[in-house]
Tab-separated table of C-alpha atoms in Angstrom:
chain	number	residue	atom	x	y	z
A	13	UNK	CA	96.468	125.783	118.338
A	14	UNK	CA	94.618	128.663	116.711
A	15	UNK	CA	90.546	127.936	117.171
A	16	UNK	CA	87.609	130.729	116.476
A	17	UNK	CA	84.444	129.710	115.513
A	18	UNK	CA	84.804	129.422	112.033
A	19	UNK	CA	87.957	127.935	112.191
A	20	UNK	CA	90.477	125.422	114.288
A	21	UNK	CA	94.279	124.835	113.192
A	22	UNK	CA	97.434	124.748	114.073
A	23	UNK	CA	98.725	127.698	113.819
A	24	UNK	CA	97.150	130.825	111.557
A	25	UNK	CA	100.105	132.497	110.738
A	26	UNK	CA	101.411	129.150	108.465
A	27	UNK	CA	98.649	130.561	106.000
A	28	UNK	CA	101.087	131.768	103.052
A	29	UNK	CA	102.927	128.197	103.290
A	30	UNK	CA	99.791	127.098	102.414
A	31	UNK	CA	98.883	129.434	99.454
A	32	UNK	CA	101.706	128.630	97.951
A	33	UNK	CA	101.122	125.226	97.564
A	34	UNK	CA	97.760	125.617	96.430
A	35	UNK	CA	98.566	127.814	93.726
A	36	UNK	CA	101.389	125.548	92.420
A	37	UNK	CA	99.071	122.385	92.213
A	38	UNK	CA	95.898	124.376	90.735
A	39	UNK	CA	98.146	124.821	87.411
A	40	UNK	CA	98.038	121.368	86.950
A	41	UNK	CA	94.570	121.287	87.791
A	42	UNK	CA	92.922	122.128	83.814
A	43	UNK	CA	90.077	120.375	84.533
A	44	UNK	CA	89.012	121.923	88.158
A	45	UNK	CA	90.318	124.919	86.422
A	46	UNK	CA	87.546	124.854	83.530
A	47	UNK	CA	84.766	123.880	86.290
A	48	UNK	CA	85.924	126.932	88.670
A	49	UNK	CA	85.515	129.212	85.485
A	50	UNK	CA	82.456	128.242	85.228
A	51	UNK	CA	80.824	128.364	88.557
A	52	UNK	CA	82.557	131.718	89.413
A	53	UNK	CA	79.846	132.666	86.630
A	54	UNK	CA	77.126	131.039	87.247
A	55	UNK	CA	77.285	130.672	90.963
A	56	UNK	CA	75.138	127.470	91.124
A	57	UNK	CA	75.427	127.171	94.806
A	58	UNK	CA	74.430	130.761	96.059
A	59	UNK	CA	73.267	129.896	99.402
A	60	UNK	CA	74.057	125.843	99.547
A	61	UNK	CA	75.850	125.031	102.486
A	62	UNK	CA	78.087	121.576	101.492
A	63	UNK	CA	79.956	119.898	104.803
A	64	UNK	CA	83.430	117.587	103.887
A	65	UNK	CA	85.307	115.141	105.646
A	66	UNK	CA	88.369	114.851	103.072
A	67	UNK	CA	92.182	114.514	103.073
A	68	UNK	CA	92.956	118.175	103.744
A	69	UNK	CA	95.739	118.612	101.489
A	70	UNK	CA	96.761	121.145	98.664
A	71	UNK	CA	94.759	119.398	96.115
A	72	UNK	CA	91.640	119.307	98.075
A	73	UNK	CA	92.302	123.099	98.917
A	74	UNK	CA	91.778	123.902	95.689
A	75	UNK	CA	88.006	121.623	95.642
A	76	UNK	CA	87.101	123.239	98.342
A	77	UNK	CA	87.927	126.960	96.876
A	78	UNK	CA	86.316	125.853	93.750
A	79	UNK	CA	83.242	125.138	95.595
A	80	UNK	CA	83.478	128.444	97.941
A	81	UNK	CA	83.623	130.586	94.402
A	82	UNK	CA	80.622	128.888	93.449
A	83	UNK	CA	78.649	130.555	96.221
A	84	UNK	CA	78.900	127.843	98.765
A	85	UNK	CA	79.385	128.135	102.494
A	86	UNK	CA	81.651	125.157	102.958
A	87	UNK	CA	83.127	123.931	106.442
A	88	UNK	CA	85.745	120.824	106.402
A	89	UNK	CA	87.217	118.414	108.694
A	90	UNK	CA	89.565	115.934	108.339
A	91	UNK	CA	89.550	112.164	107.257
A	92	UNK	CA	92.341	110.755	108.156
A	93	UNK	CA	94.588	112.707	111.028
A	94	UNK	CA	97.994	111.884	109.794
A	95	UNK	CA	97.053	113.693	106.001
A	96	UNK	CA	96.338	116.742	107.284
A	97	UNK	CA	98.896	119.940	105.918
A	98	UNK	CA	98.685	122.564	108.950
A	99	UNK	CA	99.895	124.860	106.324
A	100	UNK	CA	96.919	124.231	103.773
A	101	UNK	CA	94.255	124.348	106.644
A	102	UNK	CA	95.766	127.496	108.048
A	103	UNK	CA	95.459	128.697	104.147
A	104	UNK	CA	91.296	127.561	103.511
A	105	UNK	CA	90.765	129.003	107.068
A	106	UNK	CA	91.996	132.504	105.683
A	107	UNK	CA	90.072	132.053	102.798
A	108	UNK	CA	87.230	131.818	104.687
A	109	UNK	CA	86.438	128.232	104.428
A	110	UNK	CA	85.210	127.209	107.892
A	111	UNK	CA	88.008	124.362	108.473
A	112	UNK	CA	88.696	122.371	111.636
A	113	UNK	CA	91.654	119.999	111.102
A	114	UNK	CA	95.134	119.690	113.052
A	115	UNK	CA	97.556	117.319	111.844
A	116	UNK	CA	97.858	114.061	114.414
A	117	UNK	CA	94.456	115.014	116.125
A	118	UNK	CA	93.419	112.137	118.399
A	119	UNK	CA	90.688	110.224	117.886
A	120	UNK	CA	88.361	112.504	120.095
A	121	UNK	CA	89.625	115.723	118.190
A	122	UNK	CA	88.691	113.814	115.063
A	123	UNK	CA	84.857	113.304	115.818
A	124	UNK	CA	84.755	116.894	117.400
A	125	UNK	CA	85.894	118.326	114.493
A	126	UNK	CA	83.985	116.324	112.203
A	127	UNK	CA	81.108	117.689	114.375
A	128	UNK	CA	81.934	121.335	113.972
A	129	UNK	CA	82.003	121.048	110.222
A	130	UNK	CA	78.386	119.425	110.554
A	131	UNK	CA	76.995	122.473	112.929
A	132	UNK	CA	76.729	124.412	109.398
A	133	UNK	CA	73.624	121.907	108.927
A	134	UNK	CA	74.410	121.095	105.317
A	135	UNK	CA	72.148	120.524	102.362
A	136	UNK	CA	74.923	118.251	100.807
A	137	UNK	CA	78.298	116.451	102.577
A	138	UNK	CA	81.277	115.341	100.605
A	139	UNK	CA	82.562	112.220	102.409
A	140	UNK	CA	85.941	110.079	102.084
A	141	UNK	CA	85.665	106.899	104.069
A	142	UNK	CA	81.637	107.679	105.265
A	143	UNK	CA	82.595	108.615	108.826
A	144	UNK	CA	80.701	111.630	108.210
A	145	UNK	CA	77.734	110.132	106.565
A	146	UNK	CA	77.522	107.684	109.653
A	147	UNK	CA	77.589	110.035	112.203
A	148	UNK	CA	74.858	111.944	110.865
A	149	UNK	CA	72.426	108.786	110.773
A	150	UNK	CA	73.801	107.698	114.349
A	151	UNK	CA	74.657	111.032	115.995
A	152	UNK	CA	73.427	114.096	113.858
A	153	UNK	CA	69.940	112.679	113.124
A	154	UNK	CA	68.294	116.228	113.072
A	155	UNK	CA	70.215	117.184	109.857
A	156	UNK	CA	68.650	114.768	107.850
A	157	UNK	CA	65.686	116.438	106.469
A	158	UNK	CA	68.181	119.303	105.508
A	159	UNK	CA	70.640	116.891	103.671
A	160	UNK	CA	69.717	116.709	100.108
A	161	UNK	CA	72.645	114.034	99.843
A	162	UNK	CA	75.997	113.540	99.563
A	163	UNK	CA	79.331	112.367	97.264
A	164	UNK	CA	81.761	109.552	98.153
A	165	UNK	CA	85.535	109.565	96.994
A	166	UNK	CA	86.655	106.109	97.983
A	167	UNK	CA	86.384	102.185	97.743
A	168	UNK	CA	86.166	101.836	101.590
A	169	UNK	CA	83.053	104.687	101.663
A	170	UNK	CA	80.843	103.230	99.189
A	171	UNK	CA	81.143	99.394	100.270
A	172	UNK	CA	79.891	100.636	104.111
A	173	UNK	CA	77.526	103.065	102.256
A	174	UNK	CA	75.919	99.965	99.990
A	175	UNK	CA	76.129	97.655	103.664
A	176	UNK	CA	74.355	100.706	104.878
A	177	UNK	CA	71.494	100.769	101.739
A	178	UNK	CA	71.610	97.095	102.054
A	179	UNK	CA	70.329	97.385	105.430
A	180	UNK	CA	67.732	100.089	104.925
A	181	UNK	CA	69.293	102.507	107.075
A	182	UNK	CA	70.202	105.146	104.363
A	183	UNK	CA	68.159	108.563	104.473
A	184	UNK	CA	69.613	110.318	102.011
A	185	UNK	CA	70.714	109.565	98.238
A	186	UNK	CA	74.382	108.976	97.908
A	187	UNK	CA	76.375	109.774	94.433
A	188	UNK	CA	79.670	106.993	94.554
A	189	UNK	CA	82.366	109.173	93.023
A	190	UNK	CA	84.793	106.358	93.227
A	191	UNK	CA	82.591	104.533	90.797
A	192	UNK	CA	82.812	106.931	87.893
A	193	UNK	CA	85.350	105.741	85.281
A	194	UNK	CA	87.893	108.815	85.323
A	195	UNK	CA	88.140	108.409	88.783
A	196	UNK	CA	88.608	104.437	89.741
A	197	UNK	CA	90.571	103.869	86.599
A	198	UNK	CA	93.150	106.910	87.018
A	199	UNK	CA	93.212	108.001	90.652
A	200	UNK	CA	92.938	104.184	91.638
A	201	UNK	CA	95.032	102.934	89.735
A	202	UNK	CA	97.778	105.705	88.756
A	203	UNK	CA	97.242	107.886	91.498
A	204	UNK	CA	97.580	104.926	94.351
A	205	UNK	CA	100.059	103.231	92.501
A	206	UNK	CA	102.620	106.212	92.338
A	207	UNK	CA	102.103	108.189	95.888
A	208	UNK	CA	102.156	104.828	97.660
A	209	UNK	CA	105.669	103.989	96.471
A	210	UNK	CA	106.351	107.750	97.046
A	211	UNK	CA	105.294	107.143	100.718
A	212	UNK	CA	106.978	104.403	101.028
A	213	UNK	CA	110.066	105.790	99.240
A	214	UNK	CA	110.444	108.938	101.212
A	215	UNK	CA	109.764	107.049	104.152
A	216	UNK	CA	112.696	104.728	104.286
A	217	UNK	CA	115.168	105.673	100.865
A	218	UNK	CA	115.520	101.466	100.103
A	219	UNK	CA	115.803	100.077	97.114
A	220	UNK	CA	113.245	98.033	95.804
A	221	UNK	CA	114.441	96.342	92.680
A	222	UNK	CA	115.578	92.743	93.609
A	223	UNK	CA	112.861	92.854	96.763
A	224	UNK	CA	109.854	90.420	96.640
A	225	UNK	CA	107.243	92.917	96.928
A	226	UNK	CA	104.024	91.561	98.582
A	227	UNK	CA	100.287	93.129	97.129
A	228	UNK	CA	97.517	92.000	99.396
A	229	UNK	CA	94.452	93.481	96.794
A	230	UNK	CA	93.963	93.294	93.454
A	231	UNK	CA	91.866	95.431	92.916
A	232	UNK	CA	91.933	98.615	91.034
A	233	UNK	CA	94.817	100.061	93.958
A	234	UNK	CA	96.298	96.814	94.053
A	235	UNK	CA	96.837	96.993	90.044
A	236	UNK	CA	98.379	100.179	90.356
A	237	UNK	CA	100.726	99.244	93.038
A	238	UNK	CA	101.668	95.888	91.562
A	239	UNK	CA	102.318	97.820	88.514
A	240	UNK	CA	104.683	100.645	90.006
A	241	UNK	CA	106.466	98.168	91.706
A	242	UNK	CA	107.300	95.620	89.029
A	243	UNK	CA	108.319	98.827	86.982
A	244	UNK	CA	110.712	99.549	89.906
A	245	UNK	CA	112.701	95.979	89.704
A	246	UNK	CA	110.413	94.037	92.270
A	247	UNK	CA	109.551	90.632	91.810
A	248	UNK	CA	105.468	90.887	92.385
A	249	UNK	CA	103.470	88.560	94.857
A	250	UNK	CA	99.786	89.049	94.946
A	251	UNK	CA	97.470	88.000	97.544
A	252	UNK	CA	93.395	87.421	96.766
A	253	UNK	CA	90.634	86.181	97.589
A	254	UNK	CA	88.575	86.874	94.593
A	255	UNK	CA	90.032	83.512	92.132
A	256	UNK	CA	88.664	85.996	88.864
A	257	UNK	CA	91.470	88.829	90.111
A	258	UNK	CA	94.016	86.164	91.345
A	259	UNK	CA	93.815	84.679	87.884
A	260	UNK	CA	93.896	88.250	86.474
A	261	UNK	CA	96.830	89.226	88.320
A	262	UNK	CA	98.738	85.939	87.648
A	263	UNK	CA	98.129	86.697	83.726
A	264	UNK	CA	99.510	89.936	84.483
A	265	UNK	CA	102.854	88.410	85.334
A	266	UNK	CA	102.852	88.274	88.848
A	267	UNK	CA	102.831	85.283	91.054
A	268	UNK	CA	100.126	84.469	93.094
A	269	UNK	CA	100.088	83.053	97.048
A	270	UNK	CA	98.286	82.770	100.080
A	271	UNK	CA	99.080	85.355	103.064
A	272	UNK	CA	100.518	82.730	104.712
A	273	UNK	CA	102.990	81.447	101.778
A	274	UNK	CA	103.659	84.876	100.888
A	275	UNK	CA	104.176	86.252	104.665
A	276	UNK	CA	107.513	83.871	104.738
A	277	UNK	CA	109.191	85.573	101.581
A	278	UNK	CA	107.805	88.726	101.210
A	279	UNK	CA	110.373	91.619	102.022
A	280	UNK	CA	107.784	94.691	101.550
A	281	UNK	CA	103.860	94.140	102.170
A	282	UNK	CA	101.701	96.717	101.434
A	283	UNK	CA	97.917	95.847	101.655
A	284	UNK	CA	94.813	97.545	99.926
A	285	UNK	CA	91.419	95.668	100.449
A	286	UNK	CA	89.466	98.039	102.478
A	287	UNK	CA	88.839	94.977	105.206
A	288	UNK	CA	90.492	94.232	108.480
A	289	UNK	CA	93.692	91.911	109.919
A	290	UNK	CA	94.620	90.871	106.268
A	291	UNK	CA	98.237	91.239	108.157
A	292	UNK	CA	97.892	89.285	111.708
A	293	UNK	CA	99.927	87.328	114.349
A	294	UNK	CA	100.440	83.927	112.356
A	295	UNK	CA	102.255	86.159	109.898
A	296	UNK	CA	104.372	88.399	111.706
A	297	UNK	CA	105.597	85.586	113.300
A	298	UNK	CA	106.996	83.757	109.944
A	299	UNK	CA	108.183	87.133	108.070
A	300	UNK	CA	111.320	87.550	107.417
A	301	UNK	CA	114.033	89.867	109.745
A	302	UNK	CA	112.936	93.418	108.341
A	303	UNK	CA	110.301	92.713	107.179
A	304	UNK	CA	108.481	96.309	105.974
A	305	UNK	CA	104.889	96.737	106.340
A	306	UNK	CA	102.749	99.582	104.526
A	307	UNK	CA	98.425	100.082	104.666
A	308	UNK	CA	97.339	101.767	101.067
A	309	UNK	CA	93.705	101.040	102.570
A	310	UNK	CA	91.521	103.981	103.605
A	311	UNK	CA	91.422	102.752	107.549
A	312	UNK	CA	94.645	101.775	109.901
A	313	UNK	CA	92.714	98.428	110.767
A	314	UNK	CA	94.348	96.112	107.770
A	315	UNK	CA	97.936	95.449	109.303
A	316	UNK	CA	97.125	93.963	112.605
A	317	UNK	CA	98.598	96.584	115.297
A	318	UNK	CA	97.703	95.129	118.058
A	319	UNK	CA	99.069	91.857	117.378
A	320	UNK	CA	102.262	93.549	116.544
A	321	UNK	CA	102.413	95.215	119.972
A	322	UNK	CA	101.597	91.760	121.891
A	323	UNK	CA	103.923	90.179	119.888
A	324	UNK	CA	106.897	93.057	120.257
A	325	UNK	CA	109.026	92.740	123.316
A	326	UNK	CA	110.612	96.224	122.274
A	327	UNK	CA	108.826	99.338	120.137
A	328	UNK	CA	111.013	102.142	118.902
A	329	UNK	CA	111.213	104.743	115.857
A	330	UNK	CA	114.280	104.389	113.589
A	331	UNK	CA	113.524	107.076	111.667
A	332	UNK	CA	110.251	109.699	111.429
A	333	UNK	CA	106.824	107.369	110.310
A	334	UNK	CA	108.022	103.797	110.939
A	335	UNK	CA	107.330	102.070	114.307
A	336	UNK	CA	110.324	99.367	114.427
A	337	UNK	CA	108.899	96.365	116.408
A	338	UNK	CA	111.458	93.860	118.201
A	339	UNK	CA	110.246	90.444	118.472
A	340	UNK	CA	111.334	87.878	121.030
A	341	UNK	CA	113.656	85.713	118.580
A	342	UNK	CA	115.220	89.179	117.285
A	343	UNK	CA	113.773	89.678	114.417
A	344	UNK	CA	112.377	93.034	113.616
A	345	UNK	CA	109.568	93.761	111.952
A	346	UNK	CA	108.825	97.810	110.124
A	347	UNK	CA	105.572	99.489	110.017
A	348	UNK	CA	105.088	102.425	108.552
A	349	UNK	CA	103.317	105.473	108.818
A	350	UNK	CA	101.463	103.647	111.868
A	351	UNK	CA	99.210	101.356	109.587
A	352	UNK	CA	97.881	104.615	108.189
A	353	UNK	CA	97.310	105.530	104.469
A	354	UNK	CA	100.882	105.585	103.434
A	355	UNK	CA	100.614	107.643	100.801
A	356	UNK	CA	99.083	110.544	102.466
A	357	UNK	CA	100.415	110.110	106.296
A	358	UNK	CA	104.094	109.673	104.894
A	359	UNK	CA	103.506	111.607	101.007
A	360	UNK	CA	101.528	114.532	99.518
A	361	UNK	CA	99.196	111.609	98.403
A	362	UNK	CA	98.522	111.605	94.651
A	363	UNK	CA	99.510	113.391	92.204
A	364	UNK	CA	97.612	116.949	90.813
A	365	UNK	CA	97.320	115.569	87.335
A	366	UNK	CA	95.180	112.559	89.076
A	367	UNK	CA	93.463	114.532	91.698
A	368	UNK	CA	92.176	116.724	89.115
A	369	UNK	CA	89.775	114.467	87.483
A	370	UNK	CA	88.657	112.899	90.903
A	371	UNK	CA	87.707	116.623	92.504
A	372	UNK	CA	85.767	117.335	89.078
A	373	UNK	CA	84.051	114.711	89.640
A	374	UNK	CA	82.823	115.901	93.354
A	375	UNK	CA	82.002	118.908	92.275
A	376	UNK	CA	79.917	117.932	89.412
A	377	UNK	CA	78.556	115.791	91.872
A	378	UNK	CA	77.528	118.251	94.360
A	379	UNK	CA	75.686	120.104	91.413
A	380	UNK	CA	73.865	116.511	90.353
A	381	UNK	CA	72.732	116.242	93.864
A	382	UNK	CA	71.505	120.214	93.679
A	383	UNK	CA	69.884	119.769	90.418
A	384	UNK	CA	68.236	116.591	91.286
A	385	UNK	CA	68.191	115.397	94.659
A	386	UNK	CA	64.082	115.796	94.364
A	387	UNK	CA	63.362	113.202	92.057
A	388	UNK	CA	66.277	110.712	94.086
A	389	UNK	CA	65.752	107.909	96.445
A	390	UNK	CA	68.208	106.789	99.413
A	391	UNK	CA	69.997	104.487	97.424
A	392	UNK	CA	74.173	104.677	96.376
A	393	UNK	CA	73.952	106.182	92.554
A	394	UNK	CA	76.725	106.299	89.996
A	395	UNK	CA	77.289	109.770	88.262
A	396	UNK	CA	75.818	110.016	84.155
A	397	UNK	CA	78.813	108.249	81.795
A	398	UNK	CA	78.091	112.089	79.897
A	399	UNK	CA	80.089	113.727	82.994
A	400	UNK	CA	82.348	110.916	83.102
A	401	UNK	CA	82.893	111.788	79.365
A	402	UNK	CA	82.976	115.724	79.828
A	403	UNK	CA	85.854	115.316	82.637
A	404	UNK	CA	87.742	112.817	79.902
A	405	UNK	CA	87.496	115.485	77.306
A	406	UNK	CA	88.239	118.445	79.090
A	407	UNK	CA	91.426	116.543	80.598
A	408	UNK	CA	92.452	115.170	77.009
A	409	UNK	CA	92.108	118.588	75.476
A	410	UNK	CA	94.199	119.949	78.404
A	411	UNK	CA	97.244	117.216	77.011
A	412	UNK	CA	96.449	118.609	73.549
A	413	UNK	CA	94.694	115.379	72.259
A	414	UNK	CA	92.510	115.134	69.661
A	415	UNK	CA	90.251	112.516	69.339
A	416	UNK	CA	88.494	110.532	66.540
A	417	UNK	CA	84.626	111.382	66.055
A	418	UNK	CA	82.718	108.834	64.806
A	419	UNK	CA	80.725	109.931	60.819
A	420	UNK	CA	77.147	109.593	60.712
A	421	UNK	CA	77.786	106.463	58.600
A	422	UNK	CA	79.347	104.782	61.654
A	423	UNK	CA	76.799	106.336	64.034
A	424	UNK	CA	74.086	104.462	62.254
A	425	UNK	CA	75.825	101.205	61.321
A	426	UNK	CA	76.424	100.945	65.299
A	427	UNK	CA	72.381	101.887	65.781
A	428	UNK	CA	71.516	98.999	63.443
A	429	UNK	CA	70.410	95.417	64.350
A	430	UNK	CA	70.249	94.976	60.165
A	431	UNK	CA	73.416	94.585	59.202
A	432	UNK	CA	75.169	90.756	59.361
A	433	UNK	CA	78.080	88.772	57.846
């Protein structure tokens, strides 16, 4: 382990691994591309410090570059330990990004370096999950009247971010990334619903056509990863508790269960709700021999682990990222990737294309919050539709689409309340 002050990894001298990578996935970047451009002008953040907790990965390498060109002094940590690229960190750390992130760091490494990254005392923080937003208002209290606000990437952030404005305890205005339109609708949804299959793919090299493939989520991961899968020769089961997105996905063409009904046929489970034990002991113990387990949820808390381990009267490791656990009767039952995000513990997580639109997004957000963060209270906003649209367009004009443009005739026939049958 390599650690200055500005910097903890693995091991420094990985650095060009990481360079490499980064420059292969920024040409696929247009969009980050075209925002870079810009700031490298402009240099919007001259003097901004901006703190992240993110996957640190080659796509995020480039955010994080894009922001430092911009005149930022940026420091990162990781949010989830299994994601991390030693390679990539050892990469930003050259660059001069102060980085502090060491692929399977315990969970006391994980909060120390999460606290190094805040001792820049930043104006803004770019969270994924809101560990780092919560341990400012619980641990890091004397950064809040420096911390203009901050940006959050996914589903499982902004629900505990709204709990937390629910509650009154937010002290800083909060921009939910995830909620903008290019970002839940592509990276959600095409971004979850390919690397999760790629995760799950690389991890054990099974077919899946003919499998009864169990989604516990419908939501906008859940879609995607119904979706991949049914294009992949699954037969689809979806769990919910929401009846409006069990009906959806049963119009969709998938069937529709309880855990319990679906535990005893299901041959692959992978769960994405963002809440906890949606896998759990009365399960395991009707699943099938073989039964394969993956978590597409931010947190390792939605497969039951430590029912799994009571339950197990044996624990091994077949092969690298799945925990095989022998049961009394036999049976054995796969987990993979340790409960973690499967796509990003086991995977390169999404795809560049997708990842592009999402980190356009966080910057833009980190200049909304610079621009504005005067006039805005501590409440979870959503970013203007006009940047939504300006990341669409960009990215369209990238694929060499042209759109239609509506005439002024249109314009005003859609303005008018005059017009009837």
């Amino acid at each position: 382990m390599n650690c200055t002050r500005d910097y903890c990894v693995k091991d420094i001298n990985l650095a060009p691994s990481g360079e490499k990578k980064i420059d292969w996935v920024s040409r696929f970047m247009p969009v980050l591309q075209h925002i870079r451009a810009d700031f490298e002008k402009r240099k919007p953040f001259k003097g901004v410090r901006i703190a992240t907790t993110l996957h640190l990965e080659m796509k995020t390498a480039f955010l994080l570059l894009t922001l430092k060109a911009a005149g930022t002094e940026v420091s990162a940590a990781a949010s989830n330990p299994l994601s991390t690229q030693d390679d990539v960190v050892a990469a930003l750390a050259k660059a001069g990004v102060k980085v502090y992130a060491i692929r399977g760091e315990d969970r006391e490494q994980y909060y120390e370096f999460m606290h190094r990254a805040l001792d820049i005392k930043p104006n803004i923080i770019i969270d994924d999950g809101a560990d780092m937003v919560s341990t400012v208002l619980k641990e890091r209290t004397e950064l809040i009247d420096g911390l203009w606000g901050a940006s959050e990437e996914t589903t499982t952030g902004v629900i505990r971010l709204r709990a937390m404005e629910k509650d009154g305890v937010l002290k800083f205005p909060i921009i939910a990334v995830n909620d903008s339109y290019t970002k839940y609708l592509f990276d959600n949804r095409y971004g979850t619903g390919q690397s999760t299959w790629d995760g799950i793919l690389r991890t054990t090299n099974l077919l899946i056509a003919g499998k009864n493939v169990v989604v516990i989520g419908y939501g906008w991961c859940g879609r995607g990863i119904a979706m991949r899968a049914k294009g992949l020769g699954a037969t689809v089961i979806v769990v919910e508790v929401d009846p409006i997105r069990a009906l959806e996905a049963r119009m969709d063409g998938f069937l529709v269960m309880d855990m319990m009904e679906a535990a005893k046929v299901g041959d692959i489970f992978v769960t994405s709700t963002g809440d906890i034990n949606c896998i759990r002991r009365e399960h395991f113990e009707v699943m099938k021999d073989g039964a394969i387990m993956a978590n597409a949820g931010h947190f390792d808390v939605e497969i039951s682990k430590p029912d799994l381990e009571s339950l197990a009267v044996e624990i091994s490791e077949p092969r690298p990222n799945i925990t095989e656990y022998k049961l009394k009767d036999g049976r054995r039952l796969y987990l993979l990737a340790e409960g973690r995000l499967v796509n990003l513990a086991a995977a390169d997580g999404h795809p560049a294309e997708i990842m592009d639109m999402s980190f356009a997004l966080q910057a833009k957000a980190a200049e909304y919050i610079l621009n504005n963060h005067e006039r805005l209270e501590p409440k979870v906003y959503v970013l203007p539709r006009e940047i939504d649209e300006m990341v669409a367009r960009i990215k369209l004009a990238s694929m060499g689409i042209k759109i239609e443009e509506l005439t002024e005739e249109q314009r005003r026939y859609l303005e008018s309340w005059e017009h009837g049958t």
